[in-house]
XYZ file of C-alpha atoms in Angstrom:
464
model
C -8.575 -26.722 -12.611
C -7.911 -22.918 -12.024
C -9.040 -21.926 -15.796
C -12.252 -23.979 -15.383
C -12.822 -21.797 -12.075
C -12.234 -18.731 -13.859
C -14.745 -19.409 -16.571
C -17.392 -20.293 -13.819
C -16.462 -17.038 -12.110
C -16.396 -14.876 -14.936
C -20.427 -16.356 -15.559
C -21.059 -15.036 -12.360
C -19.427 -11.792 -12.870
C -21.796 -11.398 -15.987
C -24.900 -12.210 -13.914
C -24.100 -9.751 -10.992
C -23.034 -7.392 -13.074
C -26.129 -7.206 -15.279
C -27.996 -7.282 -11.952
C -25.935 -4.421 -10.670
C -26.681 -2.336 -14.086
C -30.409 -3.103 -13.674
C -30.431 -1.649 -9.768
C -28.537 1.497 -10.939
C -31.190 1.876 -13.915
C -33.733 1.513 -11.488
C -32.138 3.693 -8.650
C -31.000 6.423 -11.232
C -34.853 6.593 -13.394
C -36.766 6.883 -9.502
C -33.898 9.553 -8.107
C -34.659 11.669 -11.511
C -38.124 11.389 -10.975
C -38.004 12.357 -7.204
C -35.996 15.333 -7.976
C -37.783 16.719 -10.776
C -41.324 15.364 -10.205
C -42.107 15.672 -14.112
C -45.035 14.579 -15.535
C -43.334 14.208 -18.789
C -41.232 11.839 -17.013
C -43.909 10.154 -14.801
C -45.625 9.687 -18.341
C -42.823 6.558 -19.529
C -42.696 4.851 -15.832
C -44.554 2.065 -17.089
C -44.064 1.836 -20.420
C -42.092 -1.383 -21.698
C -39.232 0.196 -23.247
C -38.518 2.405 -20.069
C -38.876 -0.633 -17.651
C -37.309 -3.632 -19.565
C -35.333 -2.808 -22.586
C -33.529 0.438 -21.543
C -32.046 -1.227 -18.465
C -31.117 -4.303 -20.330
C -29.612 -2.561 -23.238
C -27.488 -0.560 -20.600
C -26.544 -3.653 -18.697
C -25.163 -5.147 -22.136
C -23.216 -2.055 -22.943
C -21.881 -2.477 -19.481
C -20.836 -5.918 -19.909
C -19.222 -5.017 -22.918
C -17.296 -1.981 -21.729
C -15.923 -4.336 -18.878
C -15.031 -7.086 -20.908
C -12.935 -4.304 -22.638
C -11.571 -2.627 -19.758
C -10.345 -6.386 -18.692
C -12.502 -6.843 -15.937
C -13.549 -10.709 -16.447
C -9.811 -11.938 -15.524
C -7.935 -13.214 -12.732
C -7.011 -10.392 -10.508
C -5.504 -12.905 -7.542
C -2.247 -11.026 -7.556
C -3.326 -7.597 -8.694
C -3.553 -4.809 -6.314
C -7.343 -3.685 -5.683
C -6.548 -0.347 -6.630
C -5.861 -1.502 -10.346
C -9.086 -3.525 -10.301
C -10.963 -0.266 -9.223
C -9.482 1.734 -11.760
C -10.737 -0.613 -14.348
C -14.292 -0.182 -12.718
C -14.247 3.447 -12.960
C -12.825 3.070 -16.838
C -15.738 1.364 -17.753
C -17.935 3.317 -16.057
C -16.438 6.360 -17.299
C -17.252 4.604 -21.084
C -20.605 3.612 -20.408
C -21.335 7.133 -19.258
C -19.842 8.382 -22.448
C -21.799 6.497 -24.611
C -24.937 7.238 -22.907
C -24.675 11.103 -22.785
C -23.960 11.096 -26.511
C -27.047 8.888 -27.178
C -28.838 11.223 -24.986
C -27.812 14.198 -26.810
C -28.589 13.168 -30.050
C -31.932 11.308 -29.328
C -33.522 13.337 -26.252
C -34.018 16.893 -25.398
C -34.351 16.298 -21.959
C -31.829 17.313 -19.794
C -32.895 15.409 -17.065
C -31.975 11.804 -18.467
C -27.880 13.592 -18.333
C -28.773 13.600 -14.988
C -29.912 10.458 -14.506
C -27.013 9.139 -16.591
C -24.607 10.446 -13.794
C -26.896 8.889 -10.938
C -26.243 5.622 -12.911
C -22.436 5.806 -12.774
C -22.147 6.503 -9.438
C -24.496 3.746 -8.385
C -22.769 1.213 -10.721
C -19.606 2.003 -10.222
C -20.132 1.911 -6.363
C -21.970 -1.387 -6.323
C -19.372 -3.118 -8.699
C -16.227 -2.091 -6.447
C -18.269 -3.498 -3.462
C -18.908 -6.594 -5.131
C -15.333 -7.220 -6.152
C -14.134 -6.403 -2.407
C -16.564 -8.695 -0.844
C -15.435 -11.139 -3.451
C -11.680 -10.834 -2.789
C -12.285 -11.269 0.628
C -14.239 -14.317 -0.007
C -11.948 -16.110 -2.185
C -8.771 -14.855 0.006
C -11.065 -16.521 2.598
C -11.245 -19.814 0.491
C -7.969 -20.054 -0.407
C -6.680 -19.762 3.255
C -8.511 -22.818 4.036
C -6.771 -24.468 1.289
C -9.270 -24.358 -1.710
C -9.225 -22.451 -5.017
C -5.414 -22.999 -5.426
C -3.310 -22.350 -8.527
C -0.162 -24.788 -8.811
C 2.879 -23.695 -10.560
C 6.015 -25.313 -11.194
C 9.688 -23.867 -11.509
C 11.622 -24.497 -14.443
C 15.129 -23.734 -12.763
C 16.831 -21.950 -9.964
C 18.366 -18.717 -10.093
C 18.812 -15.805 -7.522
C 15.239 -14.784 -7.755
C 13.909 -18.108 -6.554
C 14.192 -18.011 -2.733
C 13.024 -14.622 -2.591
C 9.837 -15.724 -4.874
C 8.976 -19.048 -2.697
C 9.279 -16.849 0.540
C 6.660 -14.653 -1.308
C 4.650 -17.418 -2.048
C 4.405 -19.129 1.276
C 3.940 -15.890 3.529
C 1.067 -14.933 1.425
C -1.525 -17.988 1.692
C -4.456 -15.308 0.373
C -3.103 -15.566 -2.842
C -4.156 -19.140 -2.925
C -0.587 -20.250 -5.275
C 1.200 -23.698 -4.602
C 4.774 -24.498 -5.738
C 4.508 -28.433 -7.391
C 8.096 -28.747 -7.253
C 11.004 -27.662 -9.508
C 13.159 -28.848 -12.369
C 16.707 -27.783 -12.169
C 20.142 -29.693 -13.167
C 20.681 -30.636 -9.727
C 18.546 -30.957 -6.424
C 18.934 -27.420 -3.916
C 18.415 -28.335 -0.230
C 17.348 -24.959 0.906
C 14.592 -24.582 -1.525
C 12.500 -27.274 0.524
C 10.684 -28.180 -2.456
C 9.801 -31.365 -4.198
C 12.697 -31.848 -6.813
C 11.237 -32.785 -9.842
C 14.157 -33.792 -12.138
C 16.339 -32.479 -14.630
C 15.223 -30.300 -17.585
C 15.292 -33.411 -19.576
C 12.068 -34.663 -17.658
C 9.850 -31.091 -18.280
C 8.289 -32.215 -20.857
C 7.206 -35.973 -19.648
C 6.187 -34.225 -16.652
C 3.641 -31.909 -18.748
C 2.218 -34.628 -20.536
C 1.349 -36.526 -17.308
C 0.156 -33.231 -15.277
C -1.599 -30.111 -15.918
C -0.010 -27.195 -13.716
C -1.672 -24.097 -14.001
C 1.593 -22.243 -14.842
C 5.297 -22.663 -15.186
C 7.962 -20.217 -14.194
C 10.884 -20.114 -15.917
C 13.681 -19.161 -13.778
C 17.123 -20.126 -15.454
C 20.406 -19.477 -13.890
C 23.280 -17.905 -16.104
C 24.659 -21.562 -15.380
C 21.558 -23.298 -16.822
C 21.932 -26.108 -19.284
C 18.923 -25.472 -21.675
C 18.367 -22.787 -23.727
C 15.438 -20.245 -22.847
C 14.106 -21.232 -26.119
C 13.545 -24.490 -25.958
C 11.986 -24.407 -22.544
C 9.269 -22.024 -23.974
C 8.722 -24.329 -27.205
C 8.173 -27.408 -24.571
C 5.535 -25.052 -22.790
C 3.902 -24.075 -25.863
C 3.875 -27.367 -27.046
C 2.297 -28.781 -23.892
C -0.019 -26.105 -23.478
C 1.076 -24.823 -20.120
C 1.151 -21.060 -19.624
C 4.346 -19.552 -18.669
C 5.908 -16.784 -17.223
C 9.517 -15.703 -16.919
C 11.996 -14.670 -14.126
C 15.459 -13.476 -15.526
C 18.527 -13.827 -13.054
C 19.455 -10.355 -13.687
C 16.668 -8.901 -12.355
C 17.307 -10.642 -8.406
C 18.640 -6.915 -7.359
C 16.055 -4.832 -8.931
C 13.161 -3.819 -7.240
C 11.228 -2.618 -9.625
C 8.404 -4.425 -11.912
C 9.024 -5.068 -15.493
C 7.132 -3.276 -18.561
C 6.863 -4.230 -21.970
C 6.220 -1.800 -24.607
C 7.131 -2.137 -28.220
C 9.411 -0.106 -30.693
C 7.697 0.140 -34.388
C 7.186 -3.785 -33.501
C 9.856 -4.725 -31.577
C 9.322 -5.989 -28.150
C 10.745 -3.531 -25.451
C 11.446 -4.349 -21.866
C 11.852 -1.331 -19.454
C 12.750 -1.697 -15.947
C 10.560 1.353 -14.337
C 7.044 2.948 -15.144
C 6.665 6.355 -14.528
C 3.180 7.754 -15.034
C 3.946 11.280 -14.558
C 5.843 11.056 -17.775
C 2.801 11.051 -19.612
C 1.129 14.570 -20.383
C -2.034 14.205 -19.148
C -0.841 12.921 -15.745
C 1.764 15.533 -15.592
C -1.350 18.442 -16.242
C -3.509 16.819 -13.659
C -0.769 16.662 -11.211
C 0.044 20.154 -11.774
C -3.579 21.384 -11.400
C -3.710 19.836 -8.370
C -0.574 21.596 -6.916
C -2.265 25.063 -8.047
C -5.397 24.347 -7.009
C -4.430 22.897 -3.686
C -1.321 25.539 -3.236
C -3.399 28.911 -3.763
C -6.273 27.638 -1.296
C -3.487 26.540 1.123
C -1.855 30.084 0.841
C -5.277 32.037 1.075
C -6.351 29.747 4.096
C -3.194 29.820 5.917
C -2.137 33.303 5.340
C -2.932 34.537 8.906
C -1.010 31.915 10.259
C 2.084 32.619 8.148
C 2.012 36.165 8.810
C 1.538 35.795 12.882
C 4.376 33.485 12.317
C 6.980 35.471 10.243
C 5.880 38.362 13.215
C 6.955 35.922 16.180
C 10.213 34.878 14.090
C 11.064 38.622 13.905
C 10.754 39.638 17.326
C 11.998 36.604 18.901
C 15.312 36.498 16.988
C 17.629 38.300 14.727
C 17.954 37.289 11.217
C 15.915 36.872 8.182
C 12.343 35.613 8.560
C 12.628 33.341 5.101
C 15.862 30.415 5.208
C 16.580 29.993 1.477
C 18.408 26.785 0.456
C 19.560 25.049 -2.501
C 17.993 21.763 -3.250
C 17.959 19.238 -5.875
C 14.756 18.956 -7.919
C 13.576 16.938 -10.783
C 16.043 16.120 -13.613
C 18.856 16.748 -10.978
C 18.121 20.609 -11.569
C 18.770 22.766 -8.320
C 16.317 25.378 -7.249
C 15.978 27.384 -4.025
C 13.677 26.025 -1.282
C 11.878 28.349 1.039
C 11.215 27.787 4.683
C 10.561 29.930 7.808
C 13.682 30.238 9.704
C 14.062 28.141 12.800
C 17.569 28.301 13.713
C 19.966 30.864 15.080
C 21.546 32.843 12.260
C 25.130 31.756 13.234
C 24.000 28.098 12.417
C 23.189 28.457 8.858
C 26.056 27.037 7.343
C 25.864 23.925 9.252
C 24.825 21.202 6.902
C 24.509 18.542 9.274
C 20.840 17.327 9.473
C 18.511 18.416 12.147
C 17.276 16.258 14.996
C 14.398 16.143 17.783
C 15.186 18.967 20.473
C 17.884 20.229 18.060
C 20.119 22.903 20.158
C 20.764 24.757 16.832
C 17.151 25.641 16.734
C 15.273 28.574 18.810
C 12.689 27.997 21.215
C 9.755 29.067 18.608
C 11.571 27.340 16.120
C 11.624 24.028 17.835
C 7.603 24.796 18.111
C 6.834 25.379 14.309
C 9.167 22.445 13.391
C 6.811 19.895 15.505
C 3.885 21.190 13.284
C 5.788 21.612 10.196
C 4.734 25.155 9.730
C 8.180 26.281 8.935
C 7.346 24.089 5.903
C 4.423 26.543 4.808
C 6.573 28.918 2.210
C 7.253 25.763 0.355
C 3.500 26.569 -1.245
C 5.065 29.157 -3.074
C 7.844 26.656 -4.272
C 4.677 24.635 -5.312
C 3.217 27.454 -7.150
C 6.377 28.029 -9.178
C 6.411 25.085 -10.320
C 9.900 23.737 -8.888
C 8.415 21.812 -6.303
C 4.724 19.475 -6.004
C 2.351 18.949 -3.309
C 3.730 15.447 -3.033
C 6.692 13.676 -4.163
C 10.178 12.544 -3.031
C 11.686 15.127 -0.560
C 14.301 17.256 -1.792
C 17.900 17.206 -0.640
C 20.861 19.732 -0.382
C 23.642 18.809 -3.423
C 26.263 17.822 -0.874
C 24.102 14.975 0.332
C 22.986 14.063 -3.121
C 26.666 13.656 -3.997
C 27.226 11.413 -1.122
C 23.967 9.177 -1.552
C 24.570 8.927 -5.248
C 27.683 6.706 -4.517
C 26.194 4.720 -1.343
C 22.762 4.411 -1.617
C 21.538 1.919 -4.705
C 18.786 3.730 -6.840
C 19.073 6.983 -5.077
C 19.092 9.115 -8.007
C 15.534 7.444 -9.160
C 14.175 9.989 -7.105
C 14.657 12.887 -9.361
C 12.703 11.401 -12.118
C 9.898 13.625 -10.590
C 9.308 17.177 -8.969
C 10.357 16.759 -4.856
C 7.055 17.227 -2.466
C 6.398 19.356 0.585
C 5.435 15.439 1.758
C 6.030 12.429 0.480
C 5.048 8.517 1.031
C 8.311 7.733 2.726
C 7.411 10.647 5.250
C 3.548 9.543 5.849
C 5.344 6.079 6.804
C 7.531 7.683 9.715
C 10.693 7.613 7.393
C 11.241 11.163 8.243
C 14.942 12.856 9.958
C 18.305 11.244 10.518
C 17.218 8.560 12.630
C 15.493 6.625 9.558
C 17.177 4.475 6.833
C 18.066 6.780 3.741
C 17.547 2.891 1.488
C 14.061 2.422 3.232
C 13.095 5.820 2.102
C 14.432 5.751 -1.221
C 12.514 2.299 -1.782
C 9.340 4.254 -0.814
C 10.086 6.865 -2.776
C 10.576 4.678 -5.879
C 7.122 2.876 -5.162
C 5.415 6.139 -5.139
C 6.785 7.476 -8.557
C 5.815 3.834 -10.218
C 2.336 3.978 -8.309
C 1.365 7.560 -9.018
C -2.287 8.439 -9.103
C -4.126 11.725 -8.095
C -5.872 9.166 -5.429
C -2.384 8.291 -4.125
C -1.641 12.028 -3.870
C -4.976 12.837 -1.859
C -4.156 9.560 0.462
C -0.872 11.253 1.276
C -2.299 14.501 1.815
C -4.500 13.482 3.967
C -1.997 10.896 6.042
C 0.195 14.016 6.186
C -2.490 16.220 7.811
C -3.017 13.163 10.108
C 0.629 12.897 11.240
C 1.107 16.816 11.563
C -2.082 17.390 14.186
C -1.595 14.095 16.063
C 1.816 12.864 15.973
C 3.730 13.094 19.127
C 6.905 12.747 17.187
C 6.364 15.498 14.199
C 9.294 17.517 13.322
């Protein structure tokens, strides 16, 4: 049933995409006329190839690019940001093709401006349509319609967590019809469909939308046997191995010279173009902030010098990317005699000077790290760096702690803007959010964190 629904939905997608594309062409064309008021442009206003053929041709190109960017599939359990990314990829592809055509066949640069208008109008229109559609489908699924029925083949360490997730997310529209295993499990509170010998007959009489193979180490049938049954009965299947119950990361498949390779963690910043984008953002923003905030930093330095003896800048060794140490800069906020104290800071820390408490409250003490960013041993956004002593301790007691060193440390991070900052918060929870950031990095994500940081610094009563 879901497959038929998806086909019908794809038809709706195509129709609405064509309408959005045509409307975007109209908007772009008339904006071009308004902007340039050119008689040459007005001359073509009522010609058939402008009013009908060109928008229809662009709409066809848009649909082709949408399909190439995987926009005509189910996004039921996929984050909206991923769908937005595919929409922008498709829009950019159409933009490039149209620009090349204009350069090749027209000397009017105004048409290039019109193509830019089209890109923004069609992208915004499509994103808005997909957002409203998501809202509508979630409402429908919450009411019990448009459900996707799945069957579990086996029970392992991941099963309870999976079932709990499905039950707590009714808007996803999944329903578990039951499970097969060597024996029933009372904890699951799901219909027991029988042993593995009954799987083939069940698939012959019923047509689930998907099967999840969740074999444990003690399961009797082989993985190959269950895959063969699913293939023979035409049932789509996915695999959740028992070994992944203790891992928080997603699984990524790639190939090595034709051989399938499974990775447990994807790091977008391993890609050269992503590194370039992040570094460019770091340089531009850090330079801009250094220029804009230089009066504040000069005043801060002067007050520190006048109110307490000692150095203005506090330098401390921290562990950065690939576990390499670097020197991190901060405005000194503590008395000189406490510099050797490695214990973490607390709110209203007695070791701080009065002015030190003030600059900590508004994170002014962190501003010298902009020069760390400019040097390249830190980034604006990333996991907060730790001193070597604590790294040695945490790596022994906190699972996945060392994953944070896959990327450059940051002045702020996803954990910090989610109020996981300071000794009174869980280091394990911080690491979970750090890993989430590492695996989901994007320029948009960095910008979001920077804005949330600014909000926290200016308006949070608990700032340190």
